[in-house]
CSV table of C-alpha atoms in Angstrom, one decimal:
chain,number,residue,atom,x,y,z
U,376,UNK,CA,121.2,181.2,235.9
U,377,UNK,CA,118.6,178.6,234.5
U,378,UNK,CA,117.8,175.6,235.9
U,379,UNK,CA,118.6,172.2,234.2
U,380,UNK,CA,115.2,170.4,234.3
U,381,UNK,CA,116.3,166.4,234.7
U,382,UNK,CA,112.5,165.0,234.2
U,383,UNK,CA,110.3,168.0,232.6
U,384,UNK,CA,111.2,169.2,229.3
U,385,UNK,CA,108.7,172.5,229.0
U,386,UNK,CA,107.6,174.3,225.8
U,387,UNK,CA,105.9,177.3,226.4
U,388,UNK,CA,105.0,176.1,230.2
U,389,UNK,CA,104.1,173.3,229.3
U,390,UNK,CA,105.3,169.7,231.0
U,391,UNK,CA,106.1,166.9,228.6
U,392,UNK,CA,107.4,164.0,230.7
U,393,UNK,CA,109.5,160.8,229.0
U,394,UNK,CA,107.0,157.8,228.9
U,395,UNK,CA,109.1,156.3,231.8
U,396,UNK,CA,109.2,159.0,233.9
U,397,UNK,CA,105.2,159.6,233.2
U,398,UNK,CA,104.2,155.4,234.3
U,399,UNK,CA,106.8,156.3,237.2
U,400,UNK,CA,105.2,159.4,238.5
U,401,UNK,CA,101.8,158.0,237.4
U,402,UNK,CA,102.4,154.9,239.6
U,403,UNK,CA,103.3,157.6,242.7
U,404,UNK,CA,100.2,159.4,242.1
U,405,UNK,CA,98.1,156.5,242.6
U,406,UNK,CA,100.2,154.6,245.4
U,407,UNK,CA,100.0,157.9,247.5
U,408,UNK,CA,96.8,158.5,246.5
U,409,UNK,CA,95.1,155.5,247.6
U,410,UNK,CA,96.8,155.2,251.0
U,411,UNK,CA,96.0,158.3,251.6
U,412,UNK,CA,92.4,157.6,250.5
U,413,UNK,CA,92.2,154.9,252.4
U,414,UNK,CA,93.2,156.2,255.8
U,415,UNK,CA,90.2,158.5,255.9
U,416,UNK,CA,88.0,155.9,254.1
U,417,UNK,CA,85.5,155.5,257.1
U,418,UNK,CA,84.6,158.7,257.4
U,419,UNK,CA,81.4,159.1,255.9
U,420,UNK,CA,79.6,162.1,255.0
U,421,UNK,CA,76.5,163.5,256.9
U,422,UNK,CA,74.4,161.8,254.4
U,423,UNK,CA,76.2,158.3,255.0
U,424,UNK,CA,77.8,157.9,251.7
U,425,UNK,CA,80.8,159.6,250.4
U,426,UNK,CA,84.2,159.7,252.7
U,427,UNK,CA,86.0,162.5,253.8
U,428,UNK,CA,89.2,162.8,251.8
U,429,UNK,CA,91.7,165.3,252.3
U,430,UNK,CA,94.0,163.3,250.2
U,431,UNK,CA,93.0,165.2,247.3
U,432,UNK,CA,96.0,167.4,247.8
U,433,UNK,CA,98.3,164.4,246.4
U,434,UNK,CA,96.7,164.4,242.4
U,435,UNK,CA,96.3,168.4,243.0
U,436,UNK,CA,100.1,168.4,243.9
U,437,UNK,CA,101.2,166.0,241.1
U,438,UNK,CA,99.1,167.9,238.7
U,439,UNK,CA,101.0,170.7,239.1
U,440,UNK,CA,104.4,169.4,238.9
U,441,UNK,CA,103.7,166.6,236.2
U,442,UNK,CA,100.7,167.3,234.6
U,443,UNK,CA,96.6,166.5,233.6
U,444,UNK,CA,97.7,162.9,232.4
U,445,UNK,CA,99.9,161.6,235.4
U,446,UNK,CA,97.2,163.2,237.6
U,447,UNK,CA,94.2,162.2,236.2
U,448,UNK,CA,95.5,158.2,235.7
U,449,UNK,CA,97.1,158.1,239.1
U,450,UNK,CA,93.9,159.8,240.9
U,451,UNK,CA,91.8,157.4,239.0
U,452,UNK,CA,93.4,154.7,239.9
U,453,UNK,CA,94.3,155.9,243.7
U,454,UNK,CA,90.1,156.0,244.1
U,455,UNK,CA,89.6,152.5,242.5
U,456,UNK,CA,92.1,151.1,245.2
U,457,UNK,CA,91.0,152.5,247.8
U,458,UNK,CA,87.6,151.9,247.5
U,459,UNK,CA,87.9,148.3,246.5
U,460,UNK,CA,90.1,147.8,249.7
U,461,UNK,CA,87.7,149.3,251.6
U,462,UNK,CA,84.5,147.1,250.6
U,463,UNK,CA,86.9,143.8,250.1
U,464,UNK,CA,86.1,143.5,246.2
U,465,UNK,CA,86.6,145.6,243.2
U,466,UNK,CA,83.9,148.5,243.9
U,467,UNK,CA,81.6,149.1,241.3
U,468,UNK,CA,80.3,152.6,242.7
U,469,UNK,CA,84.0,153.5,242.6
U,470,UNK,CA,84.5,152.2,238.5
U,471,UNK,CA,81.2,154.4,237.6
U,472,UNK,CA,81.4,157.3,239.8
U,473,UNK,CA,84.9,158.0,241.5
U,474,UNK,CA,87.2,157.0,238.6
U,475,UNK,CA,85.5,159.2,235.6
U,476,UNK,CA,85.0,162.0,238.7
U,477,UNK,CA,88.6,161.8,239.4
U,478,UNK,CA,90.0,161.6,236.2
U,479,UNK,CA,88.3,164.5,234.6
U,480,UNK,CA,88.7,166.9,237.4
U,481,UNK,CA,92.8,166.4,238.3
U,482,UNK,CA,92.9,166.3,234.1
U,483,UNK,CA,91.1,169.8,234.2
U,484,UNK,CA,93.2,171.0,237.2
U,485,UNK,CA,96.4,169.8,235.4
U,486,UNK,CA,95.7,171.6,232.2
U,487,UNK,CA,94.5,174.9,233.6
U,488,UNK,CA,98.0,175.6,235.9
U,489,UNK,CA,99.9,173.9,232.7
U,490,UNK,CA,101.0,177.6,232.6
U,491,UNK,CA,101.4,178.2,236.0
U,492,UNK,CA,100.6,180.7,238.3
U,493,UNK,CA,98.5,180.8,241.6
U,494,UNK,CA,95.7,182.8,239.9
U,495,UNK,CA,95.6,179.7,237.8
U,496,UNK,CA,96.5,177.3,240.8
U,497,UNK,CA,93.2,178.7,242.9
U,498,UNK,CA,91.0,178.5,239.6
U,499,UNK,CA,92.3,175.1,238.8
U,500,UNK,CA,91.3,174.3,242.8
U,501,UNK,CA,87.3,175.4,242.0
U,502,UNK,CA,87.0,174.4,238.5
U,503,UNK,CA,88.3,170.7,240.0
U,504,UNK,CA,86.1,170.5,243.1
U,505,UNK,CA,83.3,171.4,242.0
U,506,UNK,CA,83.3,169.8,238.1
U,507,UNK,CA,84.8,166.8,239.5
U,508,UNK,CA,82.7,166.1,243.0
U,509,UNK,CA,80.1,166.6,241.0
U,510,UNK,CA,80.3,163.9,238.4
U,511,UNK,CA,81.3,161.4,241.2
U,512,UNK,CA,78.4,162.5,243.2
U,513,UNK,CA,75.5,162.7,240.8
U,514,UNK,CA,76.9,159.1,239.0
U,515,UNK,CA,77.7,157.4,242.1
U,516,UNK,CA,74.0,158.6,243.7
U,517,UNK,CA,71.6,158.3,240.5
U,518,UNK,CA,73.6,155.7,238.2
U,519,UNK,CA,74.9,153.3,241.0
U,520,UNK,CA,73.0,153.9,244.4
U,521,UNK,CA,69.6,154.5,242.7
U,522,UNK,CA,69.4,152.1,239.5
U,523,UNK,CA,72.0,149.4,239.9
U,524,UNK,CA,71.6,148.5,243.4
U,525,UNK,CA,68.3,150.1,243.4
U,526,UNK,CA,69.2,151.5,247.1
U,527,UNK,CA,66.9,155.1,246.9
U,528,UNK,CA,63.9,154.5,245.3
U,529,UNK,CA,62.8,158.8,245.3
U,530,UNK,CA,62.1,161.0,242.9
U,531,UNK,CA,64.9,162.4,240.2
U,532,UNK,CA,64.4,165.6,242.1
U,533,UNK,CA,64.7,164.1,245.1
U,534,UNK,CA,68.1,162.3,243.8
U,535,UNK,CA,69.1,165.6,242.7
U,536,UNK,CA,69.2,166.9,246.3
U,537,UNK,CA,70.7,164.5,247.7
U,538,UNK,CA,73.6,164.3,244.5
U,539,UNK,CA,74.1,168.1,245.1
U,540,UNK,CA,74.9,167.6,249.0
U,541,UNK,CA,77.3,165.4,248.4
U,542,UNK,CA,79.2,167.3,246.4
U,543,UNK,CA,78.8,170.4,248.5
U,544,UNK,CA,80.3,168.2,251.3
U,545,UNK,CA,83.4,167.6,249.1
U,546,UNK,CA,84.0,171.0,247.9
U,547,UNK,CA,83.6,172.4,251.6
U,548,UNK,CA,85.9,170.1,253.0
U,549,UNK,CA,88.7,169.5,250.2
U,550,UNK,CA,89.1,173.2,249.8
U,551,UNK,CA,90.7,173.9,252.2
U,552,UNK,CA,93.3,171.2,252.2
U,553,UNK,CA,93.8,171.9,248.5
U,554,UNK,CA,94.4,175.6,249.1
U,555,UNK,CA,96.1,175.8,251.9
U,556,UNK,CA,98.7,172.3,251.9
U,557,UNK,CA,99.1,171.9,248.2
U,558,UNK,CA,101.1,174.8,248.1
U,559,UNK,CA,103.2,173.8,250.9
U,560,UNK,CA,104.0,171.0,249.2
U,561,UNK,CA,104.6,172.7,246.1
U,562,UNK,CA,107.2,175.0,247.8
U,563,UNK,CA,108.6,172.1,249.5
U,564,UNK,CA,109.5,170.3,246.2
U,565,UNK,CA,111.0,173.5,244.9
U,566,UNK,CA,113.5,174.0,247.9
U,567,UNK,CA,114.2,169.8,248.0
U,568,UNK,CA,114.1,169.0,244.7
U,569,UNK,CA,114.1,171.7,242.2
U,570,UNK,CA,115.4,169.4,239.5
U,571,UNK,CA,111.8,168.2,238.9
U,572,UNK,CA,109.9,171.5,239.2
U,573,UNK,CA,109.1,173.2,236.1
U,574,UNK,CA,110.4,176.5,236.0
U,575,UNK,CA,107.1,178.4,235.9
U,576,UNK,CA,106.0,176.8,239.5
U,577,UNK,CA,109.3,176.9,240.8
U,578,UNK,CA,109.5,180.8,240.3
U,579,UNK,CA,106.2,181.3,241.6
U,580,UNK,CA,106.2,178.6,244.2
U,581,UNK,CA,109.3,180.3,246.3
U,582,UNK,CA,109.6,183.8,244.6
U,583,UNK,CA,105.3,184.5,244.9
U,584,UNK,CA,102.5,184.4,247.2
U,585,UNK,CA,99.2,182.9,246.6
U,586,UNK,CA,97.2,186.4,245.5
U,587,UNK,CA,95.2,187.4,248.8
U,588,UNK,CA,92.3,188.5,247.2
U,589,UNK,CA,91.1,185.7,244.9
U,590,UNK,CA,92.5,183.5,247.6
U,591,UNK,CA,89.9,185.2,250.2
U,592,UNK,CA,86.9,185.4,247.4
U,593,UNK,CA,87.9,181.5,246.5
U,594,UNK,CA,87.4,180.6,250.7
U,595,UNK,CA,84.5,183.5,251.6
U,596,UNK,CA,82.1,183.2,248.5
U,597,UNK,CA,81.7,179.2,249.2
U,598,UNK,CA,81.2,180.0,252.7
U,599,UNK,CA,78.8,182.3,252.3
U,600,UNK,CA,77.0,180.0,249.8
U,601,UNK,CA,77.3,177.2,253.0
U,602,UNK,CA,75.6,179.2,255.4
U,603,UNK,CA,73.0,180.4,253.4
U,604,UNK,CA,71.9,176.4,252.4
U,605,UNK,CA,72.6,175.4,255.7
U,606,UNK,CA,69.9,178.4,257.0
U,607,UNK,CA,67.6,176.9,254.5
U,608,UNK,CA,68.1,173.3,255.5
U,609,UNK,CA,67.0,174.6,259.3
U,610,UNK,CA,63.7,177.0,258.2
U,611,UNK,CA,62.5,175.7,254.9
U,612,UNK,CA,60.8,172.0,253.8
U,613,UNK,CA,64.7,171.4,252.3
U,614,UNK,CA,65.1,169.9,255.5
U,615,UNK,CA,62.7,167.6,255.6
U,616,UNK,CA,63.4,166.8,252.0
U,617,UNK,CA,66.9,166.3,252.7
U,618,UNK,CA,66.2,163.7,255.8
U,619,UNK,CA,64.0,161.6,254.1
U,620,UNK,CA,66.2,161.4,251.2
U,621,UNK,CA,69.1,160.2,253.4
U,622,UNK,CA,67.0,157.9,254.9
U,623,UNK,CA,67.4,160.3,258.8
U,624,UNK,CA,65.7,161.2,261.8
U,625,UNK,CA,67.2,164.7,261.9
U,626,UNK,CA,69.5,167.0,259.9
U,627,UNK,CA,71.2,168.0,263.0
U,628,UNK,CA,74.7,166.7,261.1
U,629,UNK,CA,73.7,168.1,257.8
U,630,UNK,CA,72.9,171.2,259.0
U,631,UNK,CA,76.1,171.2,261.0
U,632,UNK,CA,78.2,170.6,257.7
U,633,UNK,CA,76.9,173.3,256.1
U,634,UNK,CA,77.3,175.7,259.1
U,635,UNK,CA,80.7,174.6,260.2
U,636,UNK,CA,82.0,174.3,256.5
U,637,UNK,CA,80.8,177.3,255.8
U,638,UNK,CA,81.8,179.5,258.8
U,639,UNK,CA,85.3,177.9,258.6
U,640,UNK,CA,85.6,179.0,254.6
U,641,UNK,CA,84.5,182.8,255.5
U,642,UNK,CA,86.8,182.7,258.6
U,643,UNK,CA,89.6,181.8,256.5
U,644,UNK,CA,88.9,184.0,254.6
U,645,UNK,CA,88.4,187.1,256.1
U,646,UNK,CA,91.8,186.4,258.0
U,647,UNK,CA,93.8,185.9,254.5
U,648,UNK,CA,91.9,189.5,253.3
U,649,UNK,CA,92.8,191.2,256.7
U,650,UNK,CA,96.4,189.7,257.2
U,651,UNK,CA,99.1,192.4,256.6
């Protein structure tokens, strides 16, 4: 028996939401969002910049359910608040880096599982975190850090480095979160409240599992990747490069990053590939 759909109306997989409904959900997206932003706010990375922010699963989770647009406004938004709380004034670094970052990369994730399946649901996960975290990072570094405040005065290929750690740091610790509790939260919205699931996620999310081998090749590859820069920022002048950039006596904690990030993603892993 089908499932009467009191929010989505779907055409070929696809979510078309009643203006209402979408400022509703939009408003959610960003409300959740930037609390949950927030709470993790001072958290820096390694390089003393850039928070840890698990919260990603919320725009990954609404993309899914409501779509790219809801998504990609409410995430935009979400980031904006938060990081304006966080510095006591609207945040500029936030309007030029995280808000396009954000936007694009829940927009992406949103249209890619707009047919859903976890295949898609993984891919949308990479596609996001590393096409989004990299916008933020490189705009929020080179456009805002190093020309409007005029706060690293290096070299563009020394900016570069430093705009690519950053966004390794997100993609190695949002990964995880976005593969492994998104889809509880999927599945929980399909038990609790099937009326707003579309039918495509609501038959994979409780009748499916997430396929074990891209899910292990999505966790190990990254991991791999991880260990190998983190080996390089121990024996080779990307070390050194990489502490004077970030302005640090040692790259004890950036080395750490990369060997913890990436040890977890293989470990993961090779447990999801070996797990009967």
């Amino acid at each position: 028996m089908s499932r009467k759909h009191q929010v989505n109306a779907e055409t070929g997989g696809e979510r078309r939401l009643r203006r209402s409904v979408e400022a509703i959900v939009t408003a959610m997206c960003a409300a959740l969002y930037a609390a949950g932003s927030y709470a993790t706010a001072y958290i820096p990375s390694p390089l003393g910049f850039g928070q840890f922010r698990p919260a990603v699963v919320i725009p990954a989770f609404f993309a899914t359910i409501f779509g790219p647009m809801p998504a990609a406004v409410g995430a935009a938004i979400g980031t904006l608040l938060a990081d304006s709380l966080k510095h006591g004034m609207l945040y500029m670094g936030s309007l030029v880096a995280a808000v396009p970052g954000n936007f694009i990369g829940f927009y992406l994730f949103g249209y890619i599982v707009r047919r859903f399946s976890w295949t898609r649901f993984i891919l949308a996960s990479l596609v996001t975190l590393t096409i989004g975290n990299a916008i933020t990072a490189f705009s929020y570094v080179i456009i805002f850090k190093a020309i409007y405040v005029q706060a690293l005065p290096f070299s563009p290929g020394t900016l570069t480095l430093i705009s690519l750690g950053l966004t390794l740091y997100w993609f190695i610790t949002m990964l995880p979160f976005v593969l492994l509790v998104t889809p509880l939260l999927i599945r929980a919205a399909a038990h609790a409240m099937p009326s707003i699931v579309p039918e495509d996620v609501y038959l994979s999310g409780l009748k499916s599992e997430l396929p074990k081998k891209s899910f292990s090749l999505a966790m190990t590859i990254p991991g791999i990747l991880m260990v190998i820069i983190g080996l390089a920022t121990t024996f080779t002048p990307l070390g050194t490069i990489t502490a004077n950039a970030a302005k640090l006596t040692s790259t004890i904690l950036i080395e750490l990053m990369y060997y913890l990030g990436g040890i977890t993603l293989i470990t993961i892993g090779l447990i999801t590939a070996t797990r009967k």
